[in-house]
Amino acid sequence: MSTPTVDAPAPDIKPDMAADMTADIPTDITADVEMPTAAANNQIVPVEPQPNNIETPPSNPETQPNKRRKKKSIVWEHFTIETVGAGCRRACCKQCKQSFAYSTGSKVAGTSHLKRHIAKGTCPVVLRNQEKNQSSPFSAPSKVGGYGAGTDTPRRRYRTTAPPYVSFDPDRCRDEISRMIIMHDYPLNIVEHPGFVAFVQNLQPRFDMVSFNTVQGDCVATYLREKQSIQKVIEAMPGRICLTLDMWSSCRGLGYVFLSGHFIDSEWKMHRKLLNVIMEPYPDSDAAFSHAVAACLSDWSMEGKLFSVTINQSLSDAAVDNLRALLSVKNPLVLNGQLLLGNCLARSLSSIAQDALTSVFGTVKKVRDSVKYVKTSESHEEKFLELKQQLQVPSTKVLAIDDLTKWNTTYEMLLAASELKEVFSCLDTSDPDYKEAPSLEDWKQVETLCTYLKPLFETANLLTVPTVPTTNTFFHEAWKIQLELGRAAGSEDPFISRLTKSMQEKFDRYWKSCCFILAIAVVMDPRFKMKLVEFSFSKIYNEEAATYVKIVDEGIHELFVEYVALPLPLPLTPTYVEEANNGTVKAEDPQGGNLLASNGLGLTDFDVYIMETTSQQSKSELDQYLEESLLPRVHEFDVVGWWKLNRMKYPTLSKMARDILSIPVSTVPVGSVFDTVGKEMDRYRCSLRPETVEALICAKDWIQGVSVDTSIVPVKMEVPI
């Protein structure tokens, strides 16, 4: 029953009573105070604050009965105070009806535990509402009922420092677990590890840990979602795609072929996408690679879009025949298959470098042991540095023990030790414990070895940069290596001749299989065109250079004719097609190629007249491009960006250049360029289903965004090399 309002003098409040009355104000809430106002004669008059933070009681008797002051904490929007005995009051939740201690005698429990009940999700009713509405109920309303009837009077506003409430979503948790496993190569059975299960249960007790089979399905589902996005990118690809095939071995004798696609999109950005990981039960068979390529083309619907194939190992003649036979059926051959096969540059360089290091194994071992002697003891290293300072050796190289699985670390170790050979010689005479130091002859061999490993190292190092260079870049490196090793193999020095002869034989095999692809790529560089091909071939082949230059020239013209014959969108002016046989130019049949059509102005006859009068004088885009002057050689020249800027001038040739410049020369990722051992699938993944292995590896590549984007920058022409 409501108690009538009694006008009585304010009670005499003692200091300790005032402290008890303000105990329900939370300490972690900062208040921007707007003082209440009183209405009198329709005039708003500010009300002075009461002593000890005591507010004037509300005029409405039903608002807060038997209260000396209005409660300031917003928890009272969710609680009511009930008297359960003499001097004992409890706070009752309006939602779940649970009661909590509030005051006993002069002791006040405060409101912190009440706020936790509402804001931290302890109240079951509030929790259900929060999950349904996706918002926290523990927030102050913008407006509340005032003291006067029918008025909205501003009240105190509070800013809480508590973090916003986030609803629990078990489906999202499952998705994050699957992504975590994919991104960090965790085993699928991590969800059954006791330590991980205990961690998750303590982190969120309401989450039901998934099983091995469930998380396996979640990972595959993540893979399928990501695959849909990649499929859209490939479908929008304007040109053709180049494939790389990298065969991994396993402890079970199974092979795993990693197939990656390389292409340039409509925005002229280069991409590399891992498309498939296909298990081959008989990796040494002649049909292993052809089966993997067929499966990839079918999976991604890329029949007719394949441009080139790069493989990480040499193939037998039967394997080559199988692959070409497959492609002749499912994919139109480009230049009779000359662009469909190639060797991995990184693997070829690693094999050559490893053979060179093995040929002087004894000398390399002496240097390695000397470096170990210095680097494995602090006292030895301090003494070595003191000797270096005394001898004033200018080298800035730092000694480091090499990694036997990375040939570049061995090269860098030999190079640094060679520059510090004087210090090692002095250490040999001053330290009796230092034995078996390299001799002068050993150091001479090390210097010679480093001389011929240097071009291999510099070329391989180009494959490790974040933005992969286009194909034309590697022609410069390859022809210089071919020339230098050819000259060194005929040296009168027996050590140089013996060292470089095997290196030259191996690189010559790579050069013969890939020089044509590299040559047509450098022709697409407006700074060099055919001129660099003519110059480099004259150095390598001498009198036979003209024959090889002609092969490149005829090949690139034949390829251009194939691109001209491709279906094109309807142009505004006639497009001319060069015949492959006699070199004459004619307009294609308007019924067949849709290349001669009226522009809507009745000028079809005029177009025919133009063709008839200029057919003998017209030149193809390729001939025009080759006859124009070379661009100045500049630093940071972006050849892809140049073709993007000139695609209107060379509409057909730019499409051919886009495909040629995307041909990959390496099949391995950046971190494996210098590897001396082949890749092997770990034992755990071999135990999984092939579909699951493919899903885990491909999804990681897509999630991490391994694709390479080449930024389009303006062509700089003011700084000649």
XYZ file of C-alpha atoms in Angstrom, residues 14-712:
699
model
C 24.822 11.636 10.992
C 28.095 11.291 9.055
C 28.244 7.479 9.425
C 24.658 7.171 8.238
C 25.461 9.290 5.155
C 28.371 7.019 4.323
C 26.096 3.965 4.516
C 23.528 5.615 2.313
C 26.062 6.339 -0.465
C 27.616 2.893 -0.393
C 25.502 1.694 -3.303
C 27.255 4.035 -5.743
C 29.663 1.894 -7.880
C 33.268 2.931 -7.664
C 34.008 2.076 -11.306
C 31.366 4.397 -12.776
C 32.194 7.964 -13.731
C 29.179 10.255 -13.665
C 28.517 13.270 -15.782
C 26.084 14.890 -13.388
C 23.038 16.784 -14.509
C 21.398 18.074 -11.360
C 17.617 17.546 -10.988
C 15.350 20.547 -11.297
C 12.132 21.518 -9.554
C 9.054 22.837 -11.345
C 7.329 25.859 -9.848
C 4.848 28.059 -11.650
C 5.871 26.556 -14.977
C 9.401 27.836 -14.413
C 12.421 25.553 -14.356
C 14.539 26.450 -11.375
C 17.884 24.756 -10.636
C 17.943 22.852 -7.405
C 20.975 23.171 -5.211
C 22.658 19.833 -4.379
C 21.841 18.481 -0.968
C 24.590 17.953 1.593
C 26.219 14.543 1.595
C 24.819 13.807 -1.918
C 21.224 13.530 -0.611
C 18.611 14.173 -3.293
C 15.151 15.551 -2.734
C 12.623 12.700 -2.480
C 10.349 12.302 -5.481
C 6.974 13.968 -5.354
C 5.258 10.869 -6.716
C 4.621 8.538 -3.758
C 4.454 5.469 -6.003
C 7.881 5.947 -7.516
C 10.130 5.081 -4.601
C 8.182 4.487 -1.364
C 9.880 4.816 2.003
C 13.112 6.116 0.482
C 15.142 8.899 1.919
C 16.762 9.552 -1.441
C 16.631 8.348 -5.016
C 18.986 5.500 -5.875
C 21.673 6.628 -8.297
C 23.043 3.246 -9.474
C 21.459 1.945 -12.680
C 21.343 -1.576 -11.234
C 18.125 -0.514 -9.518
C 16.443 -0.661 -12.884
C 16.799 -4.440 -12.527
C 16.418 -4.900 -8.738
C 13.919 -4.073 -6.016
C 14.628 -3.852 -2.277
C 12.627 -6.075 0.028
C 12.619 -6.002 3.806
C 12.949 -9.529 5.122
C 13.348 -8.756 8.812
C 14.204 -6.158 11.377
C 17.081 -4.141 9.935
C 17.641 -6.672 7.137
C 16.950 -5.845 3.499
C 17.680 -7.871 0.354
C 17.849 -6.963 -3.336
C 15.559 -9.024 -5.567
C 16.229 -9.416 -9.323
C 13.206 -8.378 -11.351
C 14.051 -10.935 -14.050
C 14.940 -14.206 -12.340
C 13.560 -13.321 -8.840
C 16.824 -14.292 -7.124
C 17.590 -12.339 -3.952
C 20.940 -10.970 -2.846
C 22.254 -9.429 0.340
C 21.886 -5.668 0.505
C 21.941 -4.373 4.077
C 21.986 -5.782 7.585
C 21.683 -3.183 10.301
C 24.094 -0.406 9.466
C 26.153 -2.532 7.055
C 25.424 -2.086 3.339
C 26.666 -4.724 0.897
C 26.859 -2.327 -2.044
C 25.919 -3.014 -5.663
C 29.001 -4.575 -7.251
C 27.675 -8.117 -6.925
C 24.316 -6.976 -8.275
C 25.956 -5.426 -11.322
C 27.911 -8.631 -11.966
C 24.661 -10.572 -11.887
C 23.247 -8.444 -14.708
C 26.271 -7.410 -16.782
C 28.391 -10.561 -16.681
C 25.714 -12.917 -17.891
C 24.921 -14.662 -14.590
C 21.211 -13.926 -14.733
C 19.713 -16.636 -16.977
C 16.807 -14.473 -18.135
C 19.007 -11.542 -19.082
C 21.461 -13.899 -20.777
C 18.740 -15.328 -23.010
C 17.617 -11.836 -23.948
C 21.168 -10.766 -24.724
C 21.785 -13.732 -27.011
C 18.512 -13.000 -28.738
C 18.998 -9.255 -29.137
C 22.830 -9.273 -29.490
C 23.064 -6.288 -27.140
C 23.907 -5.703 -23.518
C 21.031 -4.878 -21.178
C 23.349 -3.166 -18.754
C 23.220 0.259 -20.326
C 21.681 3.469 -19.106
C 18.600 4.634 -21.019
C 18.700 7.985 -22.695
C 15.592 9.161 -20.942
C 13.854 8.159 -17.716
C 10.687 9.137 -15.995
C 11.040 12.366 -14.068
C 9.658 13.452 -10.737
C 6.775 15.308 -12.225
C 3.864 13.437 -13.794
C 4.004 13.315 -17.599
C 7.416 15.017 -17.879
C 10.747 13.673 -19.125
C 13.331 15.193 -16.870
C 17.045 14.566 -17.564
C 18.681 12.355 -15.034
C 22.241 11.328 -14.230
C 24.135 9.734 -17.152
C 26.821 7.136 -16.504
C 29.732 5.911 -18.620
C 30.812 2.404 -17.730
C 34.322 1.098 -18.266
C 33.194 -2.533 -18.517
C 33.861 -4.197 -21.931
C 30.843 -4.682 -24.199
C 29.063 -7.974 -23.924
C 29.804 -10.442 -26.742
C 27.375 -13.291 -27.146
C 28.683 -16.823 -27.221
C 28.575 -18.349 -30.714
C 29.598 -22.032 -30.804
C 29.543 -22.138 -34.623
C 32.012 -19.290 -34.826
C 34.239 -21.019 -32.304
C 34.294 -24.143 -34.472
C 35.147 -22.074 -37.520
C 38.038 -20.369 -35.709
C 39.410 -23.715 -34.522
C 39.424 -25.068 -38.074
C 41.161 -21.932 -39.380
C 43.727 -22.148 -36.582
C 44.519 -25.755 -37.508
C 44.826 -24.844 -41.200
C 46.983 -21.744 -40.755
C 49.455 -23.250 -38.272
C 49.621 -26.843 -39.543
C 48.330 -28.212 -36.251
C 47.253 -31.873 -36.288
C 43.539 -32.468 -36.497
C 43.611 -34.532 -33.322
C 44.673 -31.481 -31.323
C 41.001 -31.228 -30.362
C 41.482 -34.485 -28.450
C 44.686 -33.485 -26.642
C 43.934 -33.231 -22.902
C 45.869 -30.009 -22.464
C 44.057 -28.242 -25.299
C 40.675 -29.542 -24.129
C 41.334 -28.281 -20.584
C 42.431 -24.893 -21.902
C 39.272 -24.441 -23.969
C 36.991 -25.600 -21.153
C 38.517 -23.078 -18.774
C 38.313 -20.378 -21.409
C 34.651 -21.069 -22.230
C 32.952 -23.809 -20.197
C 29.849 -23.667 -22.387
C 31.723 -24.790 -25.522
C 31.369 -28.486 -26.334
C 34.721 -29.623 -27.735
C 34.427 -31.091 -31.224
C 35.726 -34.503 -32.232
C 38.395 -35.446 -34.782
C 35.818 -36.225 -37.457
C 33.916 -33.009 -36.811
C 36.946 -30.743 -37.063
C 38.049 -32.610 -40.187
C 34.695 -31.813 -41.753
C 34.976 -28.189 -40.633
C 38.389 -27.850 -42.281
C 37.080 -29.293 -45.530
C 34.119 -26.905 -45.361
C 36.520 -23.974 -44.935
C 38.475 -25.208 -47.956
C 35.328 -25.402 -50.086
C 34.290 -21.860 -49.141
C 37.707 -20.482 -50.044
C 37.725 -22.498 -53.260
C 34.580 -20.758 -54.447
C 36.354 -17.407 -54.191
C 39.401 -18.684 -56.099
C 37.116 -20.174 -58.762
C 35.613 -16.743 -59.411
C 39.085 -15.223 -59.819
C 40.104 -17.896 -62.317
C 36.859 -17.593 -64.270
C 37.462 -13.842 -64.598
C 41.022 -14.442 -65.846
C 41.307 -12.687 -69.246
C 44.200 -14.727 -70.596
C 45.723 -18.156 -70.152
C 47.227 -19.852 -67.122
C 50.641 -21.389 -66.522
C 51.077 -24.409 -64.272
C 53.964 -25.489 -62.072
C 54.252 -29.091 -60.856
C 56.290 -29.905 -57.763
C 56.500 -33.567 -56.737
C 56.895 -34.341 -53.017
C 57.962 -37.751 -51.746
C 56.766 -39.534 -48.608
C 57.827 -42.234 -46.189
C 55.171 -44.527 -47.682
C 56.463 -44.326 -51.226
C 53.547 -42.155 -52.312
C 54.006 -38.995 -54.335
C 52.156 -35.716 -53.846
C 52.050 -33.322 -56.810
C 51.626 -29.659 -55.899
C 50.031 -27.806 -58.825
C 50.115 -23.999 -58.782
C 48.576 -21.615 -61.297
C 50.287 -18.400 -62.425
C 48.431 -15.721 -64.351
C 47.922 -11.968 -64.790
C 44.411 -10.689 -64.141
C 42.406 -7.996 -65.893
C 44.009 -5.365 -63.645
C 47.442 -6.541 -64.803
C 48.394 -7.928 -61.425
C 50.302 -11.187 -61.205
C 48.861 -14.038 -59.134
C 50.120 -17.373 -57.883
C 47.522 -19.767 -56.524
C 48.038 -23.286 -55.234
C 45.285 -25.179 -57.044
C 45.648 -28.845 -56.150
C 47.666 -31.346 -54.115
C 47.165 -34.680 -55.847
C 48.353 -37.962 -54.399
C 50.090 -40.207 -56.955
C 50.523 -43.820 -55.787
C 53.249 -44.438 -58.377
C 55.282 -41.227 -58.559
C 58.013 -42.737 -60.757
C 55.594 -43.846 -63.461
C 55.516 -42.098 -66.835
C 51.854 -41.188 -66.357
C 52.142 -39.525 -62.918
C 52.478 -35.915 -64.095
C 50.023 -36.261 -66.987
C 47.408 -37.637 -64.607
C 47.948 -34.734 -62.200
C 47.620 -32.142 -64.974
C 44.450 -33.784 -66.320
C 42.907 -33.815 -62.840
C 43.738 -30.129 -62.299
C 42.344 -28.997 -65.656
C 39.143 -30.931 -65.025
C 38.747 -29.743 -61.433
C 39.001 -26.058 -62.348
C 37.408 -26.255 -65.829
C 40.534 -24.883 -67.491
C 40.545 -26.905 -70.709
C 41.735 -24.610 -73.460
C 43.329 -22.100 -71.049
C 46.676 -23.750 -70.348
C 49.731 -21.903 -71.688
C 52.822 -23.547 -70.213
C 53.946 -26.182 -67.712
C 57.048 -26.022 -65.517
C 58.165 -29.180 -63.702
C 60.636 -29.610 -60.871
C 62.452 -32.576 -62.384
C 63.528 -34.021 -65.691
C 61.043 -36.328 -67.380
C 61.616 -39.446 -69.393
C 60.762 -39.409 -73.087
C 57.729 -41.591 -72.395
C 56.489 -39.179 -69.712
C 56.889 -36.256 -72.114
C 54.958 -38.091 -74.806
C 52.148 -38.923 -72.380
C 51.839 -35.322 -71.278
C 51.825 -33.922 -74.809
C 49.309 -36.531 -75.946
C 47.009 -35.536 -73.101
C 47.314 -31.840 -73.839
C 46.752 -32.311 -77.559
C 43.320 -33.741 -76.725
C 42.211 -31.528 -73.837
C 44.090 -28.346 -74.685
C 45.130 -26.769 -77.999
C 48.889 -26.889 -78.316
C 50.797 -23.621 -78.320
C 53.731 -23.696 -80.744
C 53.442 -27.475 -81.013
C 54.111 -27.934 -77.317
C 57.321 -25.926 -77.077
C 55.920 -23.910 -74.155
C 54.386 -26.835 -72.336
C 57.453 -28.309 -70.708
C 60.320 -26.808 -68.780
C 62.626 -27.411 -65.849
C 62.515 -25.616 -62.511
C 65.282 -23.017 -62.385
C 65.634 -23.175 -58.593
C 66.028 -26.961 -58.567
C 68.488 -26.833 -61.479
C 70.673 -24.242 -59.753
C 70.580 -26.150 -56.464
C 71.634 -29.363 -58.175
C 74.531 -27.634 -59.953
C 75.706 -25.883 -56.778
C 75.508 -29.073 -54.758
C 77.617 -30.947 -57.326
C 80.211 -28.174 -57.271
C 80.430 -28.229 -53.475
C 80.691 -32.010 -53.467
C 83.575 -31.961 -55.945
C 85.724 -30.091 -53.391
C 84.230 -31.680 -50.294
C 87.572 -31.989 -48.456
C 88.366 -28.291 -48.810
C 84.858 -27.250 -47.814
C 85.050 -29.464 -44.736
C 88.305 -27.825 -43.605
C 86.755 -24.395 -43.834
C 83.589 -25.548 -42.075
C 85.613 -27.048 -39.199
C 87.600 -23.831 -38.897
C 84.431 -21.778 -38.675
C 83.051 -24.188 -36.076
C 86.226 -23.808 -34.026
C 85.721 -20.045 -33.892
C 81.943 -19.871 -33.504
C 81.406 -22.590 -30.897
C 83.606 -20.982 -28.249
C 83.292 -17.453 -26.911
C 86.993 -17.283 -26.053
C 87.975 -18.462 -29.533
C 85.691 -15.925 -31.160
C 87.031 -13.104 -28.983
C 90.573 -14.042 -29.898
C 89.632 -14.231 -33.586
C 88.132 -10.746 -33.489
C 91.196 -9.371 -31.713
C 93.426 -10.788 -34.439
C 91.172 -9.331 -37.107
C 91.455 -5.909 -35.508
C 95.219 -6.176 -35.152
C 95.629 -7.216 -38.787
C 93.186 -4.482 -39.856
C 91.314 -6.798 -42.195
C 88.726 -4.608 -43.969
C 86.144 -7.348 -44.470
C 82.697 -6.750 -43.005
C 81.642 -10.369 -43.403
C 80.414 -12.245 -40.345
C 81.265 -15.896 -39.866
C 78.346 -18.303 -39.544
C 78.099 -22.081 -39.541
C 76.248 -23.238 -42.636
C 73.009 -25.207 -42.890
C 73.721 -28.400 -44.817
C 70.235 -28.333 -46.354
C 70.658 -24.811 -47.802
C 73.489 -24.383 -50.292
C 73.406 -20.582 -50.082
C 74.511 -20.749 -46.427
C 77.533 -22.814 -47.442
C 78.391 -20.319 -50.169
C 78.113 -17.380 -47.762
C 80.226 -19.235 -45.177
C 82.966 -19.904 -47.742
C 82.839 -16.326 -49.003
C 83.169 -14.854 -45.501
C 85.954 -17.264 -44.515
C 87.841 -16.505 -47.728
C 87.876 -12.796 -46.955
C 89.138 -13.600 -43.436
C 91.765 -16.140 -44.476
C 94.593 -13.963 -43.094
C 93.001 -14.092 -39.659
C 92.698 -17.871 -39.850
C 96.379 -18.140 -40.867
C 97.421 -15.998 -37.909
C 95.183 -18.026 -35.602
C 96.963 -21.169 -36.796
C 100.312 -19.848 -35.559
C 99.071 -18.313 -32.278
C 96.636 -20.974 -31.062
C 98.112 -24.465 -30.575
C 94.634 -25.978 -30.246
C 93.635 -24.822 -33.734
C 94.611 -27.641 -36.057
C 94.034 -28.617 -39.681
C 93.766 -25.060 -40.925
C 93.158 -24.673 -44.689
C 96.320 -24.299 -46.732
C 97.008 -21.590 -49.304
C 95.989 -24.012 -52.035
C 92.741 -24.697 -50.196
C 91.977 -20.991 -49.994
C 92.681 -20.637 -53.700
C 90.185 -23.393 -54.452
C 87.623 -21.729 -52.203
C 88.011 -18.432 -54.060
C 87.614 -20.170 -57.420
C 84.562 -22.054 -56.192
C 82.940 -18.841 -54.925
C 83.627 -17.156 -58.263
C 81.506 -19.669 -60.162
C 78.885 -20.068 -57.449
C 78.280 -16.314 -57.372
C 76.159 -16.068 -60.586
C 74.122 -19.072 -59.447
C 73.541 -17.456 -56.060
C 72.553 -14.092 -57.543
C 70.131 -15.695 -59.994
C 68.509 -17.866 -57.335
C 68.291 -14.879 -55.022
C 65.974 -13.184 -57.529
C 63.435 -15.899 -56.774
C 63.312 -14.971 -53.080
C 62.136 -11.365 -53.401
C 58.548 -10.570 -52.313
C 57.477 -9.517 -55.829
C 58.488 -12.292 -58.204
C 60.265 -10.914 -61.292
C 58.657 -11.531 -64.646
C 60.024 -14.173 -67.007
C 62.089 -11.736 -69.072
C 64.354 -11.028 -66.080
C 65.857 -14.493 -66.113
C 67.042 -14.446 -69.712
C 69.805 -12.024 -68.708
C 70.942 -14.278 -65.881
C 70.674 -17.542 -67.800
C 72.639 -16.552 -70.900
C 75.452 -15.063 -68.779
C 75.733 -18.286 -66.762
C 75.724 -20.358 -69.956
C 78.446 -18.185 -71.463
C 80.705 -18.083 -68.391
C 80.488 -21.795 -67.629
C 81.134 -22.614 -71.295
C 84.287 -20.524 -71.288
C 85.453 -21.869 -67.910
C 84.993 -25.480 -68.992
C 87.625 -24.896 -71.701
C 90.091 -23.292 -69.305
C 93.707 -24.433 -69.276
C 93.648 -24.468 -65.482
C 92.910 -28.116 -64.607
C 91.059 -27.297 -61.380
C 88.805 -24.706 -63.037
C 88.158 -26.998 -65.988
C 87.332 -29.977 -63.764
C 85.114 -27.892 -61.457
C 83.103 -26.135 -64.151
C 82.789 -28.935 -66.675
C 80.129 -30.791 -64.716
C 78.452 -27.491 -63.843
C 78.334 -26.522 -67.524
C 76.937 -29.887 -68.612
C 74.046 -29.650 -66.148
C 73.230 -26.046 -66.933
C 73.437 -26.717 -70.660
C 70.574 -29.207 -70.279
C 68.509 -26.533 -68.569
C 69.449 -23.937 -71.193
C 68.429 -26.163 -74.094
C 65.021 -26.897 -72.560
C 64.198 -23.326 -71.536
C 66.176 -20.848 -73.670
C 63.346 -20.519 -76.204
C 60.805 -19.586 -73.502
C 63.231 -17.136 -71.896
C 64.093 -15.633 -75.289
C 60.510 -14.885 -76.341
C 59.968 -13.397 -72.878
C 62.830 -10.945 -73.279
C 61.498 -9.981 -76.727
C 58.424 -8.718 -74.849
C 60.684 -6.277 -72.976
C 60.640 -2.989 -74.947
C 64.146 -2.206 -73.708
C 65.668 -5.223 -75.515
C 63.280 -6.919 -77.993
C 65.188 -9.084 -80.496
C 68.423 -7.139 -80.081
C 69.473 -8.818 -76.842
C 68.636 -12.237 -78.295
C 70.868 -11.526 -81.298
C 73.684 -10.215 -79.099
C 73.634 -13.032 -76.518
C 73.286 -15.812 -79.109
C 76.250 -14.425 -81.036
C 78.338 -14.797 -77.864
C 77.113 -18.309 -77.078
C 76.726 -19.926 -80.518
C 79.239 -17.917 -82.584
C 78.741 -18.833 -86.266
C 75.522 -20.747 -85.554
C 73.877 -17.786 -83.833
C 71.786 -16.809 -86.890
C 70.108 -20.208 -86.917
C 68.984 -19.927 -83.305
C 67.911 -16.307 -83.709
C 65.725 -17.344 -86.640
C 64.075 -20.033 -84.513
C 63.091 -17.427 -81.926
C 61.916 -14.928 -84.546
C 59.770 -17.457 -86.386
C 58.407 -18.868 -83.165
C 57.236 -15.527 -81.807
C 55.608 -14.634 -85.154
C 53.833 -17.985 -85.235
C 52.602 -17.463 -81.687
C 51.319 -14.002 -82.597
C 49.325 -15.433 -85.497
C 47.691 -17.876 -83.093
C 46.659 -14.977 -80.836
C 45.282 -13.018 -83.781
C 43.119 -16.005 -84.674
C 41.585 -16.167 -81.200
C 37.938 -15.028 -80.873
C 37.848 -11.305 -80.229
C 35.099 -8.902 -79.220
C 33.460 -6.861 -81.976
C 35.765 -3.936 -82.853
C 34.887 -0.491 -84.162
C 37.312 -0.754 -87.067
C 38.452 -3.751 -89.123
C 41.017 -5.992 -87.484
C 43.610 -7.417 -89.766
C 44.912 -10.919 -89.620
C 48.273 -11.943 -90.977
C 48.256 -15.214 -92.849
C 50.795 -17.676 -91.565
C 51.843 -18.839 -95.045
C 52.598 -15.812 -97.227
C 52.508 -12.942 -94.761
C 49.734 -11.060 -96.592
C 47.075 -9.255 -94.633
C 43.344 -9.681 -95.082
C 40.140 -9.025 -93.206
C 38.399 -12.040 -91.774
C 35.024 -13.166 -93.016
C 32.336 -11.117 -91.265
C 30.193 -14.237 -90.949
C 32.942 -16.280 -89.342
C 35.076 -13.991 -87.208
C 32.648 -11.094 -86.746
C 35.578 -8.803 -87.499
C 34.100 -6.826 -90.359
C 30.822 -5.243 -89.393
C 29.049 -2.012 -90.051
C 29.672 0.684 -87.505
C 26.104 1.852 -87.853
C 27.005 4.773 -90.154
C 26.784 2.937 -93.470
C 30.563 2.845 -93.970
C 30.969 -0.876 -94.575
C 32.011 -0.319 -98.194
C 34.544 2.248 -97.029
C 36.066 -0.318 -94.655
C 36.400 -2.752 -97.564
C 38.082 -0.044 -99.605
C 40.552 0.656 -96.796
C 41.459 -3.024 -96.594
C 41.904 -3.376 -100.344
C 44.122 -0.318 -100.682
C 46.291 -0.912 -97.605
C 46.556 -4.696 -97.438
C 50.026 -4.835 -98.923
C 51.428 -1.992 -96.848
C 49.933 -2.910 -93.458
C 52.182 -4.341 -90.791
C 51.208 -6.477 -87.860
C 51.371 -5.200 -84.314
C 54.360 -7.447 -83.717
C 56.329 -6.047 -86.655
C 55.500 -2.485 -85.651
C 56.615 -3.206 -82.094
C 59.897 -4.827 -83.171
C 60.771 -2.006 -85.587
C 60.254 0.774 -83.047
C 63.250 2.093 -81.136
C 64.268 0.478 -77.861
C 63.289 2.164 -74.641
C 66.139 3.480 -72.488
C 67.270 0.997 -69.862
C 66.098 2.246 -66.470
C 66.047 0.988 -62.915
C 62.836 -0.540 -61.560
C 61.322 -0.870 -65.005
C 57.867 -2.442 -64.779
C 57.399 -4.348 -68.020
C 53.875 -5.501 -67.084
C 52.914 -1.923 -66.312
C 54.306 -0.802 -69.693
C 52.106 -3.287 -71.546
C 49.112 -2.160 -69.495
C 49.736 1.432 -70.568
C 50.167 0.394 -74.222
C 47.372 -2.171 -74.478
C 45.308 0.148 -76.693
C 48.194 0.564 -79.110
C 48.909 -3.189 -79.176
C 45.559 -4.856 -78.364
C 46.563 -8.350 -79.529
C 50.272 -8.241 -78.771
C 49.589 -7.037 -75.201
C 47.480 -10.159 -74.575
C 50.296 -12.359 -75.818
C 52.805 -10.460 -73.687
C 50.574 -10.858 -70.629
C 50.626 -14.643 -70.970
C 54.325 -14.903 -71.837
C 55.478 -12.734 -68.927
C 53.526 -14.862 -66.432
C 55.421 -18.077 -67.298
C 57.024 -19.216 -64.019
C 60.645 -20.330 -64.045
C 60.493 -21.960 -60.592
C 58.138 -24.489 -59.033
C 59.180 -24.078 -55.393
C 58.067 -21.499 -52.804
C 60.353 -18.694 -51.720
C 61.596 -20.513 -48.628
C 62.745 -23.556 -50.615
C 64.750 -21.895 -53.403
C 68.118 -22.948 -51.948
C 67.098 -26.394 -50.688
C 69.492 -29.235 -51.443
C 67.006 -31.980 -50.565
C 63.624 -32.693 -52.071
C 60.420 -31.975 -50.204
C 58.846 -34.830 -48.260
C 55.321 -35.074 -46.891
C 55.381 -35.643 -43.137
C 54.235 -38.917 -41.614
C 51.125 -37.434 -40.011
C 49.677 -36.017 -43.235
C 50.392 -39.257 -45.037
C 47.988 -40.914 -42.595
C 45.126 -38.600 -43.643
C 42.841 -39.013 -46.588
C 44.210 -37.420 -49.811
C 41.188 -35.111 -49.977
C 41.863 -33.868 -46.446
C 45.553 -33.273 -47.195
C 44.617 -31.216 -50.248
C 42.042 -29.238 -48.284
C 44.456 -28.379 -45.457
C 47.362 -27.333 -47.695
C 45.392 -25.426 -50.315
C 43.212 -23.634 -47.768
C 46.322 -22.422 -45.928
C 47.721 -20.989 -49.158
C 44.465 -19.174 -49.902
C 43.829 -17.893 -46.369
C 47.319 -16.498 -45.984
C 47.090 -14.817 -49.366
C 50.253 -16.293 -50.912
C 49.265 -14.695 -54.249
C 51.782 -12.195 -55.506
C 50.611 -8.810 -56.719
C 52.966 -6.801 -58.908
C 52.341 -3.121 -58.380
C 51.888 -1.058 -61.504
